[in-house]
Amino acid sequence: MQERLRQLLAAYKGETGAVIPLLQKVQETVGYLPQEAIGQVAKLLKVSESEIFGVATFYAQFRFTRPGDHTIKVCLGTACHVRGGSQIMETIERELDIKSGGTTKDYKFGLERVACFGSCALAPVLVVDDKVYGRLTTSKAKETIAQYQ
Ligand code: FES
């Protein structure tokens, strides 16, 4: 990661006011914004780490923990909620031994909640990476996750 980050930041040397594009590029390269990267960006742009962190936390697009190899997003929007979305989430949290927003210890899975995927007719829905799984039951959700183990 160090070398990739170093090369990336070298390309932005001398640029000011490029905080967001630079943070986007770091996240694209590393997968998230580690503390170390925030420190280096701050140094490069000659501002404090807390300023960079303040900007980054303002935008929902930035993440500060390493993502899992597979991202599981469980919909908890209204249609999914009334059809058991919460039970699907609880089941997956139990199966993976993590809470929503967390990543498994082996970094295999990250788990997130989403408000609506726009696939309400298939509720309850979850998405693994970019693949949508609908009309789930708790056992179907377990089977779905097992495919990625
Ligand atoms: S509420 Fe879940 S897809 Fe719309």
PDB file of C-alpha atoms and ligand atoms in Angstrom:
ATOM      1  CA  MET A   1       0.000   0.000   0.000  1.00  0.00           C
ATOM      2  CA  GLN A   2       2.839   2.365   0.898  1.00  0.00           C
ATOM      3  CA  GLU A   3       4.317   2.422  -2.595  1.00  0.00           C
ATOM      4  CA  ARG A   4       0.967   2.828  -4.375  1.00  0.00           C
ATOM      5  CA  LEU A   5       0.095   5.663  -2.031  1.00  0.00           C
ATOM      6  CA  ARG A   6       3.479   7.323  -2.493  1.00  0.00           C
ATOM      7  CA  GLN A   7       3.171   7.249  -6.308  1.00  0.00           C
ATOM      8  CA  LEU A   8      -0.365   8.546  -6.193  1.00  0.00           C
ATOM      9  CA  LEU A   9       0.474  11.426  -3.881  1.00  0.00           C
ATOM     10  CA  ALA A  10       3.551  12.327  -5.938  1.00  0.00           C
ATOM     11  CA  ALA A  11       1.246  12.971  -8.903  1.00  0.00           C
ATOM     12  CA  TYR A  12      -0.655  15.554  -6.856  1.00  0.00           C
ATOM     13  CA  LYS A  13       2.405  17.342  -5.511  1.00  0.00           C
ATOM     14  CA  GLY A  14       2.039  21.104  -5.678  1.00  0.00           C
ATOM     15  CA  GLU A  15      -1.717  21.017  -6.162  1.00  0.00           C
ATOM     16  CA  THR A  16      -3.845  22.802  -3.637  1.00  0.00           C
ATOM     17  CA  GLY A  17      -7.593  22.727  -3.238  1.00  0.00           C
ATOM     18  CA  ALA A  18      -7.734  19.237  -4.664  1.00  0.00           C
ATOM     19  CA  VAL A  19      -8.788  17.584  -1.429  1.00  0.00           C
ATOM     20  CA  ILE A  20     -11.889  15.729  -2.627  1.00  0.00           C
ATOM     21  CA  PRO A  21     -10.459  14.383  -5.909  1.00  0.00           C
ATOM     22  CA  LEU A  22      -7.314  13.362  -4.080  1.00  0.00           C
ATOM     23  CA  LEU A  23      -9.218  11.550  -1.345  1.00  0.00           C
ATOM     24  CA  GLN A  24     -11.355   9.870  -4.019  1.00  0.00           C
ATOM     25  CA  LYS A  25      -8.227   8.713  -5.793  1.00  0.00           C
ATOM     26  CA  VAL A  26      -6.724   7.384  -2.552  1.00  0.00           C
ATOM     27  CA  GLN A  27      -9.919   5.468  -1.789  1.00  0.00           C
ATOM     28  CA  GLU A  28     -10.048   4.127  -5.352  1.00  0.00           C
ATOM     29  CA  THR A  29      -6.447   2.930  -5.011  1.00  0.00           C
ATOM     30  CA  VAL A  30      -6.406   1.605  -1.445  1.00  0.00           C
ATOM     31  CA  GLY A  31     -10.107   0.793  -0.985  1.00  0.00           C
ATOM     32  CA  TYR A  32     -10.578   3.135   1.968  1.00  0.00           C
ATOM     33  CA  LEU A  33      -8.937   6.079   3.727  1.00  0.00           C
ATOM     34  CA  PRO A  34      -6.514   4.743   6.316  1.00  0.00           C
ATOM     35  CA  GLN A  35      -5.229   7.132   8.988  1.00  0.00           C
ATOM     36  CA  GLU A  36      -1.802   6.985   7.390  1.00  0.00           C
ATOM     37  CA  ALA A  37      -3.189   8.215   4.048  1.00  0.00           C
ATOM     38  CA  ILE A  38      -5.027  11.091   5.716  1.00  0.00           C
ATOM     39  CA  GLY A  39      -1.764  12.094   7.356  1.00  0.00           C
ATOM     40  CA  GLN A  40       0.091  12.025   4.050  1.00  0.00           C
ATOM     41  CA  VAL A  41      -2.614  13.964   2.218  1.00  0.00           C
ATOM     42  CA  ALA A  42      -2.553  16.590   4.977  1.00  0.00           C
ATOM     43  CA  LYS A  43       1.212  16.878   4.690  1.00  0.00           C
ATOM     44  CA  LEU A  44       1.057  17.165   0.909  1.00  0.00           C
ATOM     45  CA  LEU A  45      -1.617  19.868   0.964  1.00  0.00           C
ATOM     46  CA  LYS A  46      -0.015  21.584   3.972  1.00  0.00           C
ATOM     47  CA  VAL A  47      -3.117  21.494   6.135  1.00  0.00           C
ATOM     48  CA  SER A  48      -3.854  19.709   9.407  1.00  0.00           C
ATOM     49  CA  GLU A  49      -4.970  16.077   9.551  1.00  0.00           C
ATOM     50  CA  SER A  50      -8.113  17.164  11.354  1.00  0.00           C
ATOM     51  CA  GLU A  51      -9.036  19.435   8.425  1.00  0.00           C
ATOM     52  CA  ILE A  52      -8.680  16.555   5.977  1.00  0.00           C
ATOM     53  CA  PHE A  53     -10.584  14.256   8.300  1.00  0.00           C
ATOM     54  CA  GLY A  54     -13.290  16.903   8.692  1.00  0.00           C
ATOM     55  CA  VAL A  55     -13.739  17.152   4.926  1.00  0.00           C
ATOM     56  CA  ALA A  56     -13.712  13.372   4.461  1.00  0.00           C
ATOM     57  CA  THR A  57     -16.283  12.684   7.190  1.00  0.00           C
ATOM     58  CA  PHE A  58     -18.647  15.217   5.611  1.00  0.00           C
ATOM     59  CA  TYR A  59     -19.052  12.997   2.551  1.00  0.00           C
ATOM     60  CA  ALA A  60     -20.752   9.624   2.876  1.00  0.00           C
ATOM     61  CA  GLN A  61     -18.681   8.253  -0.020  1.00  0.00           C
ATOM     62  CA  PHE A  62     -15.552   7.945   2.101  1.00  0.00           C
ATOM     63  CA  ARG A  63     -14.869   4.992   4.349  1.00  0.00           C
ATOM     64  CA  PHE A  64     -12.288   4.763   7.078  1.00  0.00           C
ATOM     65  CA  THR A  65     -12.058   1.049   7.635  1.00  0.00           C
ATOM     66  CA  ARG A  66     -10.742  -1.580   5.287  1.00  0.00           C
ATOM     67  CA  PRO A  67     -13.609  -3.061   3.262  1.00  0.00           C
ATOM     68  CA  GLY A  68     -14.227  -6.791   2.981  1.00  0.00           C
ATOM     69  CA  ASP A  69     -13.475  -8.694  -0.231  1.00  0.00           C
ATOM     70  CA  HIS A  70     -17.253  -8.931  -0.690  1.00  0.00           C
ATOM     71  CA  THR A  71     -19.668  -6.215   0.334  1.00  0.00           C
ATOM     72  CA  ILE A  72     -23.071  -7.369   1.512  1.00  0.00           C
ATOM     73  CA  LYS A  73     -25.731  -4.680   1.520  1.00  0.00           C
ATOM     74  CA  VAL A  74     -29.008  -5.510   3.206  1.00  0.00           C
ATOM     75  CA  CYS A  75     -31.978  -3.335   2.333  1.00  0.00           C
ATOM     76  CA  LEU A  76     -33.926  -1.995   5.286  1.00  0.00           C
ATOM     77  CA  GLY A  77     -36.182   0.303   3.273  1.00  0.00           C
ATOM     78  CA  THR A  78     -39.916   0.208   3.948  1.00  0.00           C
ATOM     79  CA  ALA A  79     -40.869  -2.564   1.497  1.00  0.00           C
ATOM     80  CA  CYS A  80     -37.989  -4.755   2.627  1.00  0.00           C
ATOM     81  CA  HIS A  81     -38.534  -3.937   6.291  1.00  0.00           C
ATOM     82  CA  VAL A  82     -42.188  -5.041   6.249  1.00  0.00           C
ATOM     83  CA  ARG A  83     -41.192  -8.260   4.490  1.00  0.00           C
ATOM     84  CA  GLY A  84     -38.512  -9.251   6.970  1.00  0.00           C
ATOM     85  CA  GLY A  85     -35.454  -7.182   6.062  1.00  0.00           C
ATOM     86  CA  SER A  86     -34.524  -6.785   9.733  1.00  0.00           C
ATOM     87  CA  GLN A  87     -34.575 -10.550  10.273  1.00  0.00           C
ATOM     88  CA  ILE A  88     -32.352 -10.946   7.199  1.00  0.00           C
ATOM     89  CA  MET A  89     -29.913  -8.420   8.662  1.00  0.00           C
ATOM     90  CA  GLU A  90     -29.936 -10.097  12.089  1.00  0.00           C
ATOM     91  CA  THR A  91     -29.342 -13.496  10.495  1.00  0.00           C
ATOM     92  CA  ILE A  92     -26.357 -12.271   8.508  1.00  0.00           C
ATOM     93  CA  GLU A  93     -24.943 -10.396  11.498  1.00  0.00           C
ATOM     94  CA  ARG A  94     -25.141 -13.648  13.477  1.00  0.00           C
ATOM     95  CA  GLU A  95     -23.706 -15.767  10.654  1.00  0.00           C
ATOM     96  CA  LEU A  96     -20.711 -13.477  10.129  1.00  0.00           C
ATOM     97  CA  ASP A  97     -20.388 -12.415  13.761  1.00  0.00           C
ATOM     98  CA  ILE A  98     -20.288  -8.732  12.839  1.00  0.00           C
ATOM     99  CA  LYS A  99     -22.684  -5.812  13.055  1.00  0.00           C
ATOM    100  CA  SER A 100     -23.890  -3.634  10.206  1.00  0.00           C
ATOM    101  CA  GLY A 101     -21.030  -1.327   9.197  1.00  0.00           C
ATOM    102  CA  GLY A 102     -18.438  -3.918  10.196  1.00  0.00           C
ATOM    103  CA  THR A 103     -15.991  -6.154   8.397  1.00  0.00           C
ATOM    104  CA  THR A 104     -15.232  -9.774   9.296  1.00  0.00           C
ATOM    105  CA  LYS A 105     -11.880 -10.435  10.975  1.00  0.00           C
ATOM    106  CA  ASP A 106     -10.581 -12.181   7.844  1.00  0.00           C
ATOM    107  CA  TYR A 107     -11.697  -9.207   5.689  1.00  0.00           C
ATOM    108  CA  LYS A 108     -13.794 -11.548   3.576  1.00  0.00           C
ATOM    109  CA  PHE A 109     -17.093  -9.683   4.120  1.00  0.00           C
ATOM    110  CA  GLY A 110     -18.218  -6.172   4.862  1.00  0.00           C
ATOM    111  CA  LEU A 111     -21.829  -5.630   5.902  1.00  0.00           C
ATOM    112  CA  GLU A 112     -23.868  -2.504   5.281  1.00  0.00           C
ATOM    113  CA  ARG A 113     -27.470  -1.418   5.457  1.00  0.00           C
ATOM    114  CA  VAL A 114     -29.138   0.430   2.604  1.00  0.00           C
ATOM    115  CA  ALA A 115     -32.400   2.396   2.536  1.00  0.00           C
ATOM    116  CA  CYS A 116     -33.696   1.139  -0.847  1.00  0.00           C
ATOM    117  CA  PHE A 117     -32.160  -0.488  -3.907  1.00  0.00           C
ATOM    118  CA  GLY A 118     -35.137   0.363  -6.096  1.00  0.00           C
ATOM    119  CA  SER A 119     -35.994  -3.335  -6.338  1.00  0.00           C
ATOM    120  CA  CYS A 120     -38.915  -3.201  -3.907  1.00  0.00           C
ATOM    121  CA  ALA A 121     -40.932  -5.754  -5.909  1.00  0.00           C
ATOM    122  CA  LEU A 122     -38.269  -8.301  -4.933  1.00  0.00           C
ATOM    123  CA  ALA A 123     -38.335  -7.440  -1.210  1.00  0.00           C
ATOM    124  CA  PRO A 124     -36.659  -8.388   0.983  1.00  0.00           C
ATOM    125  CA  VAL A 125     -33.477  -7.780  -0.945  1.00  0.00           C
ATOM    126  CA  LEU A 126     -29.770  -7.977  -0.366  1.00  0.00           C
ATOM    127  CA  VAL A 127     -26.889  -7.277  -2.735  1.00  0.00           C
ATOM    128  CA  VAL A 128     -23.518  -9.004  -2.662  1.00  0.00           C
ATOM    129  CA  ASP A 129     -21.027  -6.868  -4.583  1.00  0.00           C
ATOM    130  CA  ASP A 130     -23.240  -6.012  -7.589  1.00  0.00           C
ATOM    131  CA  LYS A 131     -25.490  -9.070  -7.615  1.00  0.00           C
ATOM    132  CA  VAL A 132     -29.052  -8.639  -6.356  1.00  0.00           C
ATOM    133  CA  TYR A 133     -30.788 -11.404  -4.393  1.00  0.00           C
ATOM    134  CA  GLY A 134     -34.494 -10.966  -3.813  1.00  0.00           C
ATOM    135  CA  ARG A 135     -37.531 -12.577  -2.169  1.00  0.00           C
ATOM    136  CA  LEU A 136     -35.245 -13.775   0.582  1.00  0.00           C
ATOM    137  CA  THR A 137     -35.954 -15.836   3.625  1.00  0.00           C
ATOM    138  CA  THR A 138     -33.441 -16.114   6.435  1.00  0.00           C
ATOM    139  CA  SER A 139     -32.357 -19.543   5.172  1.00  0.00           C
ATOM    140  CA  LYS A 140     -32.005 -18.271   1.577  1.00  0.00           C
ATOM    141  CA  ALA A 141     -29.905 -15.390   2.917  1.00  0.00           C
ATOM    142  CA  LYS A 142     -27.604 -17.871   4.696  1.00  0.00           C
ATOM    143  CA  GLU A 143     -27.308 -19.955   1.514  1.00  0.00           C
ATOM    144  CA  THR A 144     -26.516 -16.837  -0.493  1.00  0.00           C
ATOM    145  CA  ILE A 145     -23.713 -15.809   1.839  1.00  0.00           C
ATOM    146  CA  ALA A 146     -22.371 -19.378   1.929  1.00  0.00           C
ATOM    147  CA  GLN A 147     -21.758 -19.193  -1.837  1.00  0.00           C
ATOM    148  CA  TYR A 148     -19.113 -16.551  -1.201  1.00  0.00           C
ATOM    149  CA  GLN A 149     -17.368 -18.313   1.706  1.00  0.00           C
TER     150      GLN A 149
HETATM  151  S1  FES B   1     -37.217  -1.033   0.084  1.00  0.00           S
HETATM  152 FE1  FES B   1     -35.806  -2.587  -0.311  1.00  0.00          FE
HETATM  153  S2  FES B   1     -35.481  -2.446  -2.453  1.00  0.00           S
HETATM  154 FE2  FES B   1     -36.846  -0.842  -2.013  1.00  0.00          FE
END
